[in-house]
Coordinates of C-alpha atoms and ligand atoms in Angstrom, one line a residue:
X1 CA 105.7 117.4 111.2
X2 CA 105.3 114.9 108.7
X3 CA 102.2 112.6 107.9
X4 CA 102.6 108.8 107.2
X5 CA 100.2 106.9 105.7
X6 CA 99.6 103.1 105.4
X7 CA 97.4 101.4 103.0
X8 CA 96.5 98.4 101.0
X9 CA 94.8 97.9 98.1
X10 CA 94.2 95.0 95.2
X11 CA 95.7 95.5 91.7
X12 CA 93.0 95.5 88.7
X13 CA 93.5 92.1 86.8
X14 CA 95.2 94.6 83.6
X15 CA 97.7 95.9 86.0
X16 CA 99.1 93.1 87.4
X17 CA 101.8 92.5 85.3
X18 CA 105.2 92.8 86.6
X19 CA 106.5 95.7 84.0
X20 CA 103.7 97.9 84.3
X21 CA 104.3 98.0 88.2
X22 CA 107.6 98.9 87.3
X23 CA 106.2 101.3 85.2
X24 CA 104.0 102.8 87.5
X25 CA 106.4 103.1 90.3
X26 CA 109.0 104.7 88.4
X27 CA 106.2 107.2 87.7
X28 CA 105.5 107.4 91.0
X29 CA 109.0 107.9 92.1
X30 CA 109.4 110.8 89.7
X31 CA 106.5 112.3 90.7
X32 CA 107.1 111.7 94.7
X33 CA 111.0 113.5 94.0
X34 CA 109.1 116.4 92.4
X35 CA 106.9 116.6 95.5
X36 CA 109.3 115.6 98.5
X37 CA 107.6 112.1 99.1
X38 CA 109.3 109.2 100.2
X39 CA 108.0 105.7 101.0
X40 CA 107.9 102.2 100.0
X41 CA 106.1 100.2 97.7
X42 CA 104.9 96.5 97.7
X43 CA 103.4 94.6 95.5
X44 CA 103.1 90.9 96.0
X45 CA 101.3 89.7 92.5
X46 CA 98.0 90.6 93.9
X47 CA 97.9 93.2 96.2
X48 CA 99.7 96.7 96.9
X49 CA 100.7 98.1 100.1
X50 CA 101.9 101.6 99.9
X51 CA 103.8 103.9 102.9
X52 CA 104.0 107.8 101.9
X53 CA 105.4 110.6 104.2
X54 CA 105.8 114.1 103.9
X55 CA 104.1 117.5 104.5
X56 CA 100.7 116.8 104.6
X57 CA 99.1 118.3 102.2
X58 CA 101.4 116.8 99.3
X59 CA 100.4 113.5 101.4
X60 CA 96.7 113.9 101.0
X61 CA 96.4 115.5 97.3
X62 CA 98.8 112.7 96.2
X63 CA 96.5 109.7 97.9
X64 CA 93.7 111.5 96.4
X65 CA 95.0 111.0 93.0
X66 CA 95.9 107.3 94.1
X67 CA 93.1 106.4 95.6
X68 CA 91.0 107.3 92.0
X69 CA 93.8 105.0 90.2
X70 CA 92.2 102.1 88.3
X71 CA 94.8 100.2 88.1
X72 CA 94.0 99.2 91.8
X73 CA 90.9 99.2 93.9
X74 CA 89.7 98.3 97.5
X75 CA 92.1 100.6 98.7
X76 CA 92.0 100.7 102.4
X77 CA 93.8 103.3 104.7
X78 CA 95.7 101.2 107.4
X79 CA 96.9 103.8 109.6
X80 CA 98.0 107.9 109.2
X81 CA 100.4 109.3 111.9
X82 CA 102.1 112.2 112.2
X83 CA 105.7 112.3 113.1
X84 CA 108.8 114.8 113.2
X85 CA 111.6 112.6 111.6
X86 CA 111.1 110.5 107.7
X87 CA 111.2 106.9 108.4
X88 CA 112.3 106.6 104.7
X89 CA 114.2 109.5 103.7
X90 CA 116.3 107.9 101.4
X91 CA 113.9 106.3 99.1
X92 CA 111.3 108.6 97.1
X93 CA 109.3 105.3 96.3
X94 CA 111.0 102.3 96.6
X95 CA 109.2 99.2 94.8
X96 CA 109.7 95.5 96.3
X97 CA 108.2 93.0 94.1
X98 CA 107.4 89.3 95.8
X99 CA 104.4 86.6 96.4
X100 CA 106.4 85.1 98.7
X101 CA 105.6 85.6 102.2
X102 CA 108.7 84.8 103.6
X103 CA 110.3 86.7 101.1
X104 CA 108.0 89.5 102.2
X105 CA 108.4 89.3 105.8
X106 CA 112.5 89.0 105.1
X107 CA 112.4 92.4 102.7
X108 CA 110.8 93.8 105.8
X109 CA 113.2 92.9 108.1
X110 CA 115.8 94.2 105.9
X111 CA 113.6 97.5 105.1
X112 CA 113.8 98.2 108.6
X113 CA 117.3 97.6 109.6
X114 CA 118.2 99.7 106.5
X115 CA 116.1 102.4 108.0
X116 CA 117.4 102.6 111.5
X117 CA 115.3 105.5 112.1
X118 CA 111.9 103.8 112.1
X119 CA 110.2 103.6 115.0
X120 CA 108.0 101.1 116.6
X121 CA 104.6 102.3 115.4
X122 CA 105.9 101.7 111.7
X123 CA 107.4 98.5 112.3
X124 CA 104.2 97.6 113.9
X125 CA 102.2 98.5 110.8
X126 CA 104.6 96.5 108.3
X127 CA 104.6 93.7 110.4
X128 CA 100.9 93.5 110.5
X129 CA 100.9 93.7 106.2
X130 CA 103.0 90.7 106.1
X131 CA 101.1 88.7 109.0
X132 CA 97.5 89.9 107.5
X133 CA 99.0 87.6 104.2
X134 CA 100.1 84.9 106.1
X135 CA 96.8 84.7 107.6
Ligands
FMN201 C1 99.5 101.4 93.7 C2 99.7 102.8 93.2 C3 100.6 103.6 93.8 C4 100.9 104.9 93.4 N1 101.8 105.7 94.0 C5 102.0 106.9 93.7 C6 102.9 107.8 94.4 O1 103.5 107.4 95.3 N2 103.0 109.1 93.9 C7 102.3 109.6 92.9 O2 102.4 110.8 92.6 N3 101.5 108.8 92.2 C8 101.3 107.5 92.5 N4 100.4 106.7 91.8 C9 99.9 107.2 90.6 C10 98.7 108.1 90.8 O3 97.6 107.3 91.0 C11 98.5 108.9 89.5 O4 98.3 108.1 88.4 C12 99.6 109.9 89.2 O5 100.0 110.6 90.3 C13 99.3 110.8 88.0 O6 98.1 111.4 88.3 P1 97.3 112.3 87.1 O7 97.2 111.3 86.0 O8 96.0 112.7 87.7 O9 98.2 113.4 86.9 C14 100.2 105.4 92.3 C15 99.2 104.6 91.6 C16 99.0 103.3 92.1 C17 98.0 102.4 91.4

């Protein structure tokens, strides 16, 4: 079984900029290879939203060093579920970079065509990301 986790959070005004997410994701993407993570990143100039699976402890000690990150805060879980199959096995963190919310919601689409294998629960919790920033 895996564990997924969903979350948000707000990028410190010093970490904003569009190279140091870069930065930081390639970091993360590194790390997440060493540790058999997958997911997807999002930032959209303001706020993250983050998906990581994979054997839950690794899940769990990773989003504890995450969630004591400075260069974000207001980090809020959106949902954890536990399922048998990656819904991103291809990508050990994938970063999408936008403040456009149609550009948002259409990288999503795409995300999850690309990824035939995610189900309807995931889908669900994307979705709500982009319409929570329409709102
Ligand atoms: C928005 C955001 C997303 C991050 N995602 C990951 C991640 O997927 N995997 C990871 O190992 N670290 C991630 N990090 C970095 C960790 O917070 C941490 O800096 C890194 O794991 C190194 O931890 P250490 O300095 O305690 O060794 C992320 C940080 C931020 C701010």
């Amino acid at each position: 079984m895996y564990l997924r986790l969903l979350y948000i959070s707000t990028a410190d005004k010093d970490s904003k900029d569009p190279e140091k997410v870069q930065t930081l994701s390639d970091a993360a993407a590194e790390r997440n290879r060493q540790n058999g993570l997958t997911g997807l990143l999002i930032f959209d100039g303001y706020r993250f939203m983050q998906y990581l699976e994979g054997e839950e402890s690794m899940v769990r000690e990773t989003y504890g060093r995450i969630k004591a990150d400075k260069r974000h805060f207001a980090v809020v879980t959106l949902s954890e579920k536990f399922g048998e199959e990656r819904q991103f096995e291809q990508w050990d963190m994938a970063l999408r970079f936008t403040n456009d919310i149609a550009e948002v919601s259409a990288q999503m689409h795409k995300v999850m065509e690309q990824t035939r294998l995610i189900d309807v629960m995931t889908a669900a919790d994307l979705q709500g990301f982009v319409e929570r920033r329409v709102a």
